[in-house]
Amino acid sequence: MDDPLLDVSNIEVIYNHVILVLKGVSLKVPKGGITALLGGNGAGKTTTLKAISALLHSERGEVTKGRVSYRGETVHNSDPADLVRKGVIQVMEGRHCFEHLTVEENLLTGFYTRKASKAEMNADLEKVYSYFPRLKERRKSQAGYTSGGEQQMCAIGRAMMAKPETILLDEPSMGLAPQLVEEIFGIVKELNEREGVTFLLAEQNTNVALRFAHYGYILESGRVVMDGPAAELRENPDVKEFYLGMS
Ligand code: ATP
């Protein structure tokens, strides 16, 4: 691989000074790719994303070994806002829309980190609506009253309004019906192919993630136990048996 955009090198993460959760995780995210971070409940996927985006401090967690770099610069101990300025936006698990704001107001909160004109804002809003026509229909609705799928779309749309180079997407399938999961992953693929957005997505739903991602890493108990091109992982007998339920 050429120099990756995001390089996680052998990181260890400890919560509350004693709980060792990541035990030397390494992964590389190439520019323009969709990389999946897979694994069951508690494997360490969210912790890895938070280590990358410097969001562990608020949870009493810290990277005690290793390094996370973005375009060659160390980022894991930086100010989370610096990473946003570098073009990395995290969409948290559970979506985190502002429930009392309308869908459109939520989308606009993603824009305010940028120095751009109102015309650009409107153009970008229309672009988000072109990927998510459902959000346009619901733009005046209070986000808290929209469905789980619409809130997930809103969270990704808000990230798009920040014009990101990379989106860290945590468990986009969580709590959604299979058809909606397909729809959301389909849009992620389009954003990747047409807008050139790089994705690192954490997912328990190995089946769907390996159909849409280019490369996958499987985490178990804070360690990467396997990685490879998504097409190869899909054919791997252990992945089939333990993650795809096809033994
Ligand atoms: P899930 O899909 O359930 O979110 P995950 O793979 O994202 O799982 P993490 O949320 O990273 O896993 O959790 C990894 C381990 O770290 C778990 O054992 C969890 O209990 C522990 N953990 C997570 N956050 C904290 C915290 N703030 N303090 C202490 N332990 C934590």
CSV table of C-alpha atoms and ligand atoms in Angstrom, one decimal:
chain,number,residue,atom,x,y,z
A,1,MET,CA,0.0,0.0,0.0
A,2,ASP,CA,1.2,3.5,-0.7
A,3,ASP,CA,1.3,5.8,2.3
A,4,PRO,CA,-2.0,5.4,4.0
A,5,LEU,CA,-4.1,8.4,4.8
A,6,LEU,CA,-4.7,7.1,8.3
A,7,ASP,CA,-2.2,4.9,10.0
A,8,VAL,CA,-2.9,3.2,13.4
A,9,SER,CA,0.2,1.6,14.6
A,10,ASN,CA,0.3,-0.8,17.5
A,11,ILE,CA,-2.0,1.2,19.9
A,12,GLU,CA,-2.8,0.2,23.4
A,13,VAL,CA,-5.7,1.9,25.1
A,14,ILE,CA,-6.4,1.8,28.9
A,15,TYR,CA,-9.6,3.1,30.6
A,16,ASN,CA,-9.5,4.4,34.1
A,17,HIS,CA,-5.7,3.7,34.3
A,18,VAL,CA,-6.3,0.0,34.7
A,19,ILE,CA,-8.6,-1.5,32.1
A,20,LEU,CA,-6.5,-2.6,29.1
A,21,VAL,CA,-8.9,-2.7,26.2
A,22,LEU,CA,-6.8,-2.4,23.0
A,23,LYS,CA,-3.7,-4.6,23.1
A,24,GLY,CA,-1.7,-3.4,20.2
A,25,VAL,CA,-4.1,-2.6,17.3
A,26,SER,CA,-2.6,-1.7,13.9
A,27,LEU,CA,-4.6,-0.8,10.8
A,28,LYS,CA,-4.2,1.3,7.7
A,29,VAL,CA,-6.8,3.2,5.8
A,30,PRO,CA,-5.9,4.1,2.2
A,31,LYS,CA,-7.2,7.3,0.6
A,32,GLY,CA,-10.4,6.7,-1.3
A,33,GLY,CA,-11.2,3.3,0.2
A,34,ILE,CA,-13.9,1.8,2.4
A,35,THR,CA,-12.2,0.0,5.3
A,36,ALA,CA,-14.3,-2.1,7.7
A,37,LEU,CA,-13.4,-2.7,11.3
A,38,LEU,CA,-15.3,-5.8,12.3
A,39,GLY,CA,-15.9,-7.8,15.5
A,40,GLY,CA,-18.5,-8.7,18.1
A,41,ASN,CA,-19.8,-6.8,21.1
A,42,GLY,CA,-17.0,-5.3,23.2
A,43,ALA,CA,-14.2,-6.2,20.7
A,44,GLY,CA,-12.9,-2.7,20.8
A,45,LYS,CA,-14.2,-1.1,17.6
A,46,THR,CA,-15.6,2.1,19.1
A,47,THR,CA,-12.6,2.4,21.3
A,48,THR,CA,-10.4,2.3,18.2
A,49,LEU,CA,-12.4,5.0,16.5
A,50,LYS,CA,-12.3,7.2,19.6
A,51,ALA,CA,-8.6,6.7,19.9
A,52,ILE,CA,-8.2,7.9,16.3
A,53,SER,CA,-10.4,11.0,16.8
A,54,ALA,CA,-8.9,11.9,20.2
A,55,LEU,CA,-12.2,11.4,22.0
A,56,LEU,CA,-11.0,9.0,24.7
A,57,HIS,CA,-10.2,11.6,27.3
A,58,SER,CA,-13.9,12.4,28.1
A,59,GLU,CA,-14.3,8.6,28.9
A,60,ARG,CA,-11.2,8.5,31.1
A,61,GLY,CA,-9.4,6.5,28.4
A,62,GLU,CA,-5.9,7.1,27.0
A,63,VAL,CA,-3.6,5.8,24.3
A,64,THR,CA,-0.7,4.5,26.3
A,65,LYS,CA,1.4,3.0,23.5
A,66,GLY,CA,1.6,3.3,19.8
A,67,ARG,CA,0.7,6.0,17.4
A,68,VAL,CA,-2.2,7.2,15.2
A,69,SER,CA,-1.2,9.4,12.3
A,70,TYR,CA,-3.2,11.2,9.7
A,71,ARG,CA,-1.3,12.2,6.6
A,72,GLY,CA,1.8,11.5,8.5
A,73,GLU,CA,1.0,13.8,11.5
A,74,THR,CA,0.4,12.3,15.0
A,75,VAL,CA,-3.2,12.9,16.0
A,76,HIS,CA,-4.2,10.6,18.8
A,77,ASN,CA,-3.4,13.1,21.6
A,78,SER,CA,-4.4,16.2,19.7
A,79,ASP,CA,-7.4,18.4,20.1
A,80,PRO,CA,-10.4,16.6,18.5
A,81,ALA,CA,-11.2,19.9,16.7
A,82,ASP,CA,-7.8,19.7,15.0
A,83,LEU,CA,-8.8,16.4,13.4
A,84,VAL,CA,-12.0,18.0,12.1
A,85,ARG,CA,-10.0,20.8,10.6
A,86,LYS,CA,-7.8,18.1,8.9
A,87,GLY,CA,-11.0,16.7,7.3
A,88,VAL,CA,-11.9,13.8,9.6
A,89,ILE,CA,-15.4,13.6,10.9
A,90,GLN,CA,-16.7,10.9,13.2
A,91,VAL,CA,-20.4,9.7,13.1
A,92,MET,CA,-20.9,8.2,16.5
A,93,GLU,CA,-22.8,5.1,17.3
A,94,GLY,CA,-26.4,5.9,18.2
A,95,ARG,CA,-26.4,8.7,15.6
A,96,HIS,CA,-26.5,11.6,18.0
A,97,CYS,CA,-28.8,14.0,16.2
A,98,PHE,CA,-29.9,17.1,18.0
A,99,GLU,CA,-33.4,15.9,18.7
A,100,HIS,CA,-35.0,19.4,19.2
A,101,LEU,CA,-33.6,20.8,15.9
A,102,THR,CA,-35.1,20.1,12.6
A,103,VAL,CA,-33.5,17.8,10.1
A,104,GLU,CA,-32.2,20.8,8.1
A,105,GLU,CA,-30.9,22.6,11.2
A,106,ASN,CA,-29.0,19.4,12.1
A,107,LEU,CA,-27.5,19.2,8.7
A,108,LEU,CA,-26.4,22.9,8.9
A,109,THR,CA,-24.6,22.3,12.2
A,110,GLY,CA,-22.1,20.3,10.1
A,111,PHE,CA,-21.4,23.3,7.9
A,112,TYR,CA,-20.4,25.8,10.6
A,113,THR,CA,-16.8,24.5,10.9
A,114,ARG,CA,-16.2,25.7,7.4
A,115,LYS,CA,-15.4,29.1,6.1
A,116,ALA,CA,-17.6,29.1,3.0
A,117,SER,CA,-20.3,31.2,1.4
A,118,LYS,CA,-24.1,30.9,1.8
A,119,ALA,CA,-24.3,29.9,-1.8
A,120,GLU,CA,-21.9,27.0,-1.2
A,121,MET,CA,-23.9,26.1,1.9
A,122,ASN,CA,-27.1,25.9,-0.2
A,123,ALA,CA,-25.3,23.9,-2.9
A,124,ASP,CA,-23.9,21.4,-0.4
A,125,LEU,CA,-27.3,21.1,1.3
A,126,GLU,CA,-28.9,20.3,-2.1
A,127,LYS,CA,-26.1,17.8,-2.7
A,128,VAL,CA,-26.8,16.0,0.6
A,129,TYR,CA,-30.5,16.0,-0.4
A,130,SER,CA,-29.7,14.4,-3.7
A,131,TYR,CA,-28.1,11.5,-1.9
A,132,PHE,CA,-30.8,11.4,0.8
A,133,PRO,CA,-34.1,12.5,-0.8
A,134,ARG,CA,-35.8,11.3,2.3
A,135,LEU,CA,-34.1,14.0,4.3
A,136,LYS,CA,-35.4,16.6,2.0
A,137,GLU,CA,-38.9,15.4,2.5
A,138,ARG,CA,-38.4,15.5,6.3
A,139,ARG,CA,-36.2,18.7,6.4
A,140,LYS,CA,-38.7,20.7,8.5
A,141,SER,CA,-39.4,17.8,10.9
A,142,GLN,CA,-37.9,17.8,14.4
A,143,ALA,CA,-35.1,15.2,14.2
A,144,GLY,CA,-36.2,13.5,17.4
A,145,TYR,CA,-39.4,12.5,15.7
A,146,THR,CA,-37.9,10.9,12.6
A,147,SER,CA,-37.2,7.2,12.3
A,148,GLY,CA,-34.0,5.5,13.2
A,149,GLY,CA,-33.0,5.2,9.5
A,150,GLU,CA,-33.7,8.9,8.9
A,151,GLN,CA,-31.6,9.8,11.9
A,152,GLN,CA,-28.7,7.7,10.6
A,153,MET,CA,-29.0,9.4,7.3
A,154,CYS,CA,-29.2,12.8,9.0
A,155,ALA,CA,-26.0,12.0,10.9
A,156,ILE,CA,-24.1,11.0,7.7
A,157,GLY,CA,-25.6,14.0,5.9
A,158,ARG,CA,-24.4,16.3,8.7
A,159,ALA,CA,-20.9,14.8,8.4
A,160,MET,CA,-21.0,15.5,4.6
A,161,MET,CA,-21.9,19.1,5.2
A,162,ALA,CA,-18.4,19.5,6.8
A,163,LYS,CA,-16.9,18.4,3.4
A,164,PRO,CA,-14.9,15.6,5.0
A,165,GLU,CA,-12.0,13.8,3.4
A,166,THR,CA,-12.6,10.9,5.8
A,167,ILE,CA,-15.6,9.7,7.7
A,168,LEU,CA,-15.3,7.4,10.7
A,169,LEU,CA,-18.6,5.7,10.9
A,170,ASP,CA,-19.6,3.7,14.0
A,171,GLU,CA,-22.1,0.9,13.6
A,172,PRO,CA,-24.3,2.4,10.9
A,173,SER,CA,-26.5,-0.7,10.8
A,174,MET,CA,-27.4,-0.6,14.5
A,175,GLY,CA,-31.1,-1.1,15.2
A,176,LEU,CA,-32.1,-0.8,11.5
A,177,ALA,CA,-34.2,-3.1,9.4
A,178,PRO,CA,-32.2,-5.1,6.7
A,179,GLN,CA,-33.6,-3.1,3.8
A,180,LEU,CA,-32.6,0.2,5.4
A,181,VAL,CA,-29.1,-1.1,6.2
A,182,GLU,CA,-28.7,-2.0,2.5
A,183,GLU,CA,-29.9,1.5,1.5
A,184,ILE,CA,-27.5,3.2,3.9
A,185,PHE,CA,-24.5,1.1,2.8
A,186,GLY,CA,-25.5,1.8,-0.8
A,187,ILE,CA,-25.3,5.5,-0.1
A,188,VAL,CA,-22.0,5.2,1.7
A,189,LYS,CA,-20.7,3.4,-1.5
A,190,GLU,CA,-21.9,6.2,-3.7
A,191,LEU,CA,-20.4,8.9,-1.5
A,192,ASN,CA,-17.1,7.0,-1.7
A,193,GLU,CA,-17.2,6.5,-5.4
A,194,ARG,CA,-18.7,9.8,-6.5
A,195,GLU,CA,-17.5,12.3,-3.9
A,196,GLY,CA,-14.2,10.4,-3.1
A,197,VAL,CA,-14.9,10.2,0.7
A,198,THR,CA,-12.7,7.8,2.5
A,199,PHE,CA,-14.5,5.6,5.1
A,200,LEU,CA,-13.4,3.7,8.1
A,201,LEU,CA,-16.5,1.9,9.4
A,202,ALA,CA,-17.0,-0.1,12.5
A,203,GLU,CA,-19.6,-2.9,12.1
A,204,GLN,CA,-20.9,-6.0,13.9
A,205,ASN,CA,-22.8,-6.8,10.7
A,206,THR,CA,-19.9,-8.6,9.0
A,207,ASN,CA,-22.1,-9.8,6.1
A,208,VAL,CA,-23.2,-6.4,4.9
A,209,ALA,CA,-19.9,-4.6,5.7
A,210,LEU,CA,-17.8,-7.1,3.7
A,211,ARG,CA,-20.1,-6.7,0.7
A,212,PHE,CA,-19.5,-2.9,0.6
A,213,ALA,CA,-16.0,-2.5,2.0
A,214,HIS,CA,-12.7,-3.0,0.1
A,215,TYR,CA,-10.7,-4.2,3.0
A,216,GLY,CA,-11.5,-5.5,6.4
A,217,TYR,CA,-9.9,-6.0,9.8
A,218,ILE,CA,-11.4,-8.3,12.4
A,219,LEU,CA,-11.0,-7.4,16.1
A,220,GLU,CA,-11.3,-9.8,18.9
A,221,SER,CA,-10.8,-8.8,22.5
A,222,GLY,CA,-8.7,-5.8,21.6
A,223,ARG,CA,-6.5,-7.5,19.0
A,224,VAL,CA,-6.6,-7.7,15.2
A,225,VAL,CA,-6.9,-11.4,14.5
A,226,MET,CA,-7.3,-11.3,10.8
A,227,ASP,CA,-7.3,-8.8,7.9
A,228,GLY,CA,-7.5,-8.8,4.2
A,229,PRO,CA,-9.3,-7.7,1.1
A,230,ALA,CA,-13.1,-7.9,1.7
A,231,ALA,CA,-13.6,-10.4,-1.1
A,232,GLU,CA,-11.0,-12.8,0.4
A,233,LEU,CA,-12.4,-12.4,3.9
A,234,ARG,CA,-15.8,-13.3,2.6
A,235,GLU,CA,-14.4,-16.6,1.3
A,236,ASN,CA,-12.3,-17.4,4.4
A,237,PRO,CA,-13.7,-20.6,6.1
A,238,ASP,CA,-13.2,-19.1,9.7
A,239,VAL,CA,-14.9,-15.9,8.7
A,240,LYS,CA,-17.7,-17.9,7.2
A,241,GLU,CA,-18.1,-20.0,10.3
A,242,PHE,CA,-17.7,-17.4,13.0
A,243,TYR,CA,-18.9,-14.2,11.5
A,244,LEU,CA,-21.1,-15.0,8.5
A,245,GLY,CA,-23.0,-17.9,10.1
A,246,MET,CA,-22.4,-20.2,7.1
A,247,SER,CA,-20.7,-23.3,8.6
B,1,ATP,P1,-20.0,-2.5,20.7
B,1,ATP,O1,-20.3,-3.0,19.4
B,1,ATP,O2,-20.7,-3.3,21.8
B,1,ATP,O3,-20.0,-1.0,20.9
B,1,ATP,P2,-17.1,-2.4,20.5
B,1,ATP,O4,-16.4,-3.4,19.7
B,1,ATP,O5,-17.3,-1.1,19.9
B,1,ATP,O6,-18.5,-3.0,21.0
B,1,ATP,P3,-16.0,-1.0,22.7
B,1,ATP,O7,-17.2,-0.1,22.9
B,1,ATP,O8,-14.7,-0.3,22.1
B,1,ATP,O9,-16.3,-2.2,21.8
B,1,ATP,O10,-15.6,-1.6,24.1
B,1,ATP,C1,-14.4,-2.5,24.3
B,1,ATP,C2,-14.3,-2.8,25.7
B,1,ATP,O11,-14.0,-1.6,26.4
B,1,ATP,C3,-15.5,-3.4,26.4
B,1,ATP,O12,-15.2,-4.4,27.2
B,1,ATP,C4,-16.1,-2.2,27.1
B,1,ATP,O13,-16.8,-2.7,28.3
B,1,ATP,C5,-14.9,-1.5,27.5
B,1,ATP,N1,-15.1,0.0,27.7
B,1,ATP,C6,-15.7,0.8,26.7
B,1,ATP,N2,-15.8,2.1,27.2
B,1,ATP,C7,-15.3,2.1,28.4
B,1,ATP,C8,-15.1,3.1,29.4
B,1,ATP,N3,-15.5,4.3,29.2
B,1,ATP,N4,-14.6,2.7,30.6
B,1,ATP,C9,-14.3,1.4,30.9
B,1,ATP,N5,-14.4,0.4,30.0
B,1,ATP,C10,-14.9,0.7,28.7
